[in-house]
Amino acid sequence: MEIIKNPEELQKRALEIRAQGKTIALVPTMGYFHNGHLSLMQTARPKADVLICSLFVNPTQFGPNEDLESYPHDLDRDAALAEKNGVDILFAPDPAKMYHENHSTWVSVPDLTQNLCGASRPIHFRGVATVVTKLFMLAQPNVAVFGQKDWQQLAMIKRMVRDLDIPIDIVSQPIVREESGLALSSRNVYLKEDELAQAPNIRKGLLRLKQQVDDGIVDCEVLKENLKEFYNSEIPLGTIDYIEIVHPDDITPLKKINGPALCAVAVKLISARLIDNILV
Ligand code: AMP
C-alpha cells in the first residue's frame, strides 16, 4: 500500500490510473479506524481496480468549541488496517496542504443541512461538502462509499452529486454496531465506563420507536415524546440534542408516518456527542 501525503501527487496518480482505463473507488474518513470504516473499505474493494482511502481530520467541519484538537489519531495503526482491508493508496494530507491560506470557495447544500446536526453544528456540513468535493477532484473516483451512520451527510452528498452532475456513484453502507447495539464511532474512545453503560440505550430507544410504529402509532409528536421520556429515564448522563423524524431523502420533518421515514437522534453524554438513526 502506498501512502500519499501531498494532494497534488494524489491527483497526478489518480489521473494516470484513470488514463490507463482503470477505475477508482474512494472511502473518505477521518481515521482512527473501527469496523465501520473497515466495512466501507470491504464494500468498496470489489467495486474498482484501485481503492483509495482518505484519512483527513478536516478542520473546516469542526466548530470553535468542538474536538478538532483532541480527535483520536494513530496513523501507523490505521495504515496497517487499511492495507489489510485492500486499500491501495492511503491519502493522509496535512491540513496546510489541503487548504490554501486564503481558501475562499465553499460548497453548501442548505436545504438538507438546516436541521438535525446542522442546527447545533452550523458550519459542519459546509465543511464536509467542501472537503468531499475536494477529495472527489483529487482522487477522481468512479465510486465513493459512505456510512449510513451519518445519514444527513449521506443525503447531502447524494444531493450534491446529483445537483452538480458529478459523475460518481454514491454507495452507502449500513451502520456497524457493538454487540450492545452502540453504533461504532471513533469518538466512542472518549466515553467513560458509566457513559458506556448507558450509551447502548440510544439504539434500544430507536428499536422501541420502530416497534411502536409497527404497532400502529404514526403521529411523530407522540413517537418523539415517547423516545424523549425513554432517553431521560435510561440515559441520565445524557442531554438530548435532537430527536427528529424526517423524510430520508430530503430530511424534511414529518408529522405522520405514511411512507419511508428516518428517526435520527443526537445525545450529548459527558465526554462525547453520539448520533444514531433508524429507518422506519
Ligand atoms: P468518520 O471517520 O467518522 O468521518 O467516518 C468516515 C465514514 O465512515 C463515513 O462515511 C461514516 O458514515 C462511516 N462510518 C462511521 N461510523 C460508522 C459505522 N458505525 N458504521 C458504518 N459506517 C460508519
PDB file of N, CA, C and O and ligand atoms in Angstrom, residues 28-31 34 36-37 39-40 71 146-147 149-150 153 173-176 183-184, ligand 1:
ATOM      1  N   PRO A  28     -13.806   8.067   1.976  1.00  0.00           N
ATOM      2  CA  PRO A  28     -13.324   9.206   2.762  1.00  0.00           C
ATOM      3  C   PRO A  28     -13.543   8.976   4.267  1.00  0.00           C
ATOM      4  O   PRO A  28     -14.629   8.552   4.666  1.00  0.00           O
ATOM      5  N   THR A  29     -12.517   9.249   5.077  1.00  0.00           N
ATOM      6  CA  THR A  29     -12.640   9.061   6.529  1.00  0.00           C
ATOM      7  C   THR A  29     -11.824  10.114   7.275  1.00  0.00           C
ATOM      8  O   THR A  29     -10.997  10.799   6.689  1.00  0.00           O
ATOM      9  N   MET A  30     -12.071  10.162   8.594  1.00  0.00           N
ATOM     10  CA  MET A  30     -11.226  10.982   9.467  1.00  0.00           C
ATOM     11  C   MET A  30     -10.294  10.099  10.290  1.00  0.00           C
ATOM     12  O   MET A  30      -9.661  10.562  11.237  1.00  0.00           O
ATOM     13  N   GLY A  31     -10.224   8.815   9.944  1.00  0.00           N
ATOM     14  CA  GLY A  31      -9.245   7.935  10.588  1.00  0.00           C
ATOM     15  C   GLY A  31      -9.680   7.394  11.937  1.00  0.00           C
ATOM     16  O   GLY A  31     -10.825   7.495  12.335  1.00  0.00           O
ATOM     17  N   HIS A  34     -12.343   1.890  12.900  1.00  0.00           N
ATOM     18  CA  HIS A  34     -13.069   0.829  13.601  1.00  0.00           C
ATOM     19  C   HIS A  34     -13.741  -0.019  12.518  1.00  0.00           C
ATOM     20  O   HIS A  34     -13.597   0.268  11.310  1.00  0.00           O
ATOM     21  N   GLY A  36     -16.627  -0.111  11.395  1.00  0.00           N
ATOM     22  CA  GLY A  36     -17.491   0.648  10.472  1.00  0.00           C
ATOM     23  C   GLY A  36     -16.682   1.107   9.261  1.00  0.00           C
ATOM     24  O   GLY A  36     -17.086   0.908   8.106  1.00  0.00           O
ATOM     25  N   HIS A  37     -15.531   1.724   9.537  1.00  0.00           N
ATOM     26  CA  HIS A  37     -14.661   2.155   8.433  1.00  0.00           C
ATOM     27  C   HIS A  37     -14.239   0.952   7.581  1.00  0.00           C
ATOM     28  O   HIS A  37     -14.211   1.023   6.350  1.00  0.00           O
ATOM     29  N   SER A  39     -15.733  -1.817   7.096  1.00  0.00           N
ATOM     30  CA  SER A  39     -16.832  -2.328   6.261  1.00  0.00           C
ATOM     31  C   SER A  39     -16.978  -1.486   4.985  1.00  0.00           C
ATOM     32  O   SER A  39     -17.313  -2.006   3.925  1.00  0.00           O
ATOM     33  N   LEU A  40     -16.694  -0.183   5.093  1.00  0.00           N
ATOM     34  CA  LEU A  40     -16.750   0.653   3.878  1.00  0.00           C
ATOM     35  C   LEU A  40     -15.654   0.220   2.900  1.00  0.00           C
ATOM     36  O   LEU A  40     -15.879   0.128   1.689  1.00  0.00           O
ATOM     37  N   TYR A  71      -9.213  15.056  18.559  1.00  0.00           N
ATOM     38  CA  TYR A  71      -9.746  13.945  17.767  1.00  0.00           C
ATOM     39  C   TYR A  71      -8.709  12.810  17.721  1.00  0.00           C
ATOM     40  O   TYR A  71      -7.527  13.065  17.446  1.00  0.00           O
ATOM     41  N   PHE A 146     -19.956   5.716   1.572  1.00  0.00           N
ATOM     42  CA  PHE A 146     -20.208   6.455   2.811  1.00  0.00           C
ATOM     43  C   PHE A 146     -21.087   5.608   3.728  1.00  0.00           C
ATOM     44  O   PHE A 146     -21.855   4.763   3.263  1.00  0.00           O
ATOM     45  N   GLY A 147     -21.020   5.885   5.042  1.00  0.00           N
ATOM     46  CA  GLY A 147     -21.793   5.126   6.013  1.00  0.00           C
ATOM     47  C   GLY A 147     -23.155   5.753   6.291  1.00  0.00           C
ATOM     48  O   GLY A 147     -23.297   6.974   6.302  1.00  0.00           O
ATOM     49  N   LYS A 149     -24.473   5.710   9.087  1.00  0.00           N
ATOM     50  CA  LYS A 149     -24.425   6.292  10.439  1.00  0.00           C
ATOM     51  C   LYS A 149     -24.609   7.802  10.356  1.00  0.00           C
ATOM     52  O   LYS A 149     -25.329   8.400  11.144  1.00  0.00           O
ATOM     53  N   ASP A 150     -23.937   8.429   9.376  1.00  0.00           N
ATOM     54  CA  ASP A 150     -24.059   9.877   9.168  1.00  0.00           C
ATOM     55  C   ASP A 150     -25.084  10.098   8.054  1.00  0.00           C
ATOM     56  O   ASP A 150     -24.737  10.512   6.946  1.00  0.00           O
ATOM     57  N   GLN A 153     -25.409  13.484   6.308  1.00  0.00           N
ATOM     58  CA  GLN A 153     -24.243  13.708   5.449  1.00  0.00           C
ATOM     59  C   GLN A 153     -24.395  12.948   4.129  1.00  0.00           C
ATOM     60  O   GLN A 153     -24.148  13.483   3.042  1.00  0.00           O
ATOM     61  N   GLN A 173     -23.434   2.283   3.150  1.00  0.00           N
ATOM     62  CA  GLN A 173     -23.144   1.070   3.919  1.00  0.00           C
ATOM     63  C   GLN A 173     -23.885   1.139   5.252  1.00  0.00           C
ATOM     64  O   GLN A 173     -23.854   2.169   5.914  1.00  0.00           O
ATOM     65  N   PRO A 174     -24.586   0.056   5.650  1.00  0.00           N
ATOM     66  CA  PRO A 174     -25.326   0.067   6.920  1.00  0.00           C
ATOM     67  C   PRO A 174     -24.428   0.329   8.135  1.00  0.00           C
ATOM     68  O   PRO A 174     -23.213   0.106   8.067  1.00  0.00           O
ATOM     69  N   ILE A 175     -25.057   0.742   9.210  1.00  0.00           N
ATOM     70  CA  ILE A 175     -24.323   1.064  10.440  1.00  0.00           C
ATOM     71  C   ILE A 175     -23.765  -0.216  11.079  1.00  0.00           C
ATOM     72  O   ILE A 175     -24.501  -1.187  11.262  1.00  0.00           O
ATOM     73  N   VAL A 176     -22.482  -0.190  11.395  1.00  0.00           N
ATOM     74  CA  VAL A 176     -21.868  -1.310  12.117  1.00  0.00           C
ATOM     75  C   VAL A 176     -21.896  -0.971  13.614  1.00  0.00           C
ATOM     76  O   VAL A 176     -21.594   0.163  14.001  1.00  0.00           O
ATOM     77  N   ALA A 183     -23.653   2.199  18.143  1.00  0.00           N
ATOM     78  CA  ALA A 183     -23.043   2.401  16.821  1.00  0.00           C
ATOM     79  C   ALA A 183     -21.557   2.701  16.997  1.00  0.00           C
ATOM     80  O   ALA A 183     -21.176   3.530  17.838  1.00  0.00           O
ATOM     81  N   LEU A 184     -20.714   2.027  16.214  1.00  0.00           N
ATOM     82  CA  LEU A 184     -19.275   2.288  16.302  1.00  0.00           C
ATOM     83  C   LEU A 184     -18.988   3.723  15.863  1.00  0.00           C
ATOM     84  O   LEU A 184     -19.583   4.230  14.918  1.00  0.00           O
TER      85      LEU A 184
HETATM   86  P1  AMP B   1     -15.601   9.358  10.031  1.00  0.00           P
HETATM   87  O1  AMP B   1     -14.197   8.874  10.033  1.00  0.00           O
HETATM   88  O2  AMP B   1     -16.288   9.231  11.360  1.00  0.00           O
HETATM   89  O3  AMP B   1     -15.758  10.707   9.398  1.00  0.00           O
HETATM   90  O4  AMP B   1     -16.417   8.363   9.108  1.00  0.00           O
HETATM   91  C1  AMP B   1     -15.984   8.037   7.812  1.00  0.00           C
HETATM   92  C2  AMP B   1     -17.043   7.246   7.115  1.00  0.00           C
HETATM   93  O5  AMP B   1     -17.324   6.068   7.887  1.00  0.00           O
HETATM   94  C3  AMP B   1     -18.377   7.985   6.976  1.00  0.00           C
HETATM   95  O6  AMP B   1     -18.944   7.687   5.701  1.00  0.00           O
HETATM   96  C4  AMP B   1     -19.197   7.414   8.109  1.00  0.00           C
HETATM   97  O7  AMP B   1     -20.589   7.462   7.867  1.00  0.00           O
HETATM   98  C5  AMP B   1     -18.708   5.975   8.118  1.00  0.00           C
HETATM   99  N1  AMP B   1     -18.969   5.375   9.437  1.00  0.00           N
HETATM  100  C6  AMP B   1     -18.634   5.862  10.642  1.00  0.00           C
HETATM  101  N2  AMP B   1     -19.082   5.045  11.625  1.00  0.00           N
HETATM  102  C7  AMP B   1     -19.722   4.035  11.020  1.00  0.00           C
HETATM  103  C8  AMP B   1     -20.410   2.872  11.479  1.00  0.00           C
HETATM  104  N3  AMP B   1     -20.538   2.586  12.771  1.00  0.00           N
HETATM  105  N4  AMP B   1     -20.959   2.036  10.552  1.00  0.00           N
HETATM  106  C9  AMP B   1     -20.840   2.312   9.228  1.00  0.00           C
HETATM  107  N5  AMP B   1     -20.209   3.386   8.727  1.00  0.00           N
HETATM  108  C10 AMP B   1     -19.651   4.238   9.609  1.00  0.00           C
END
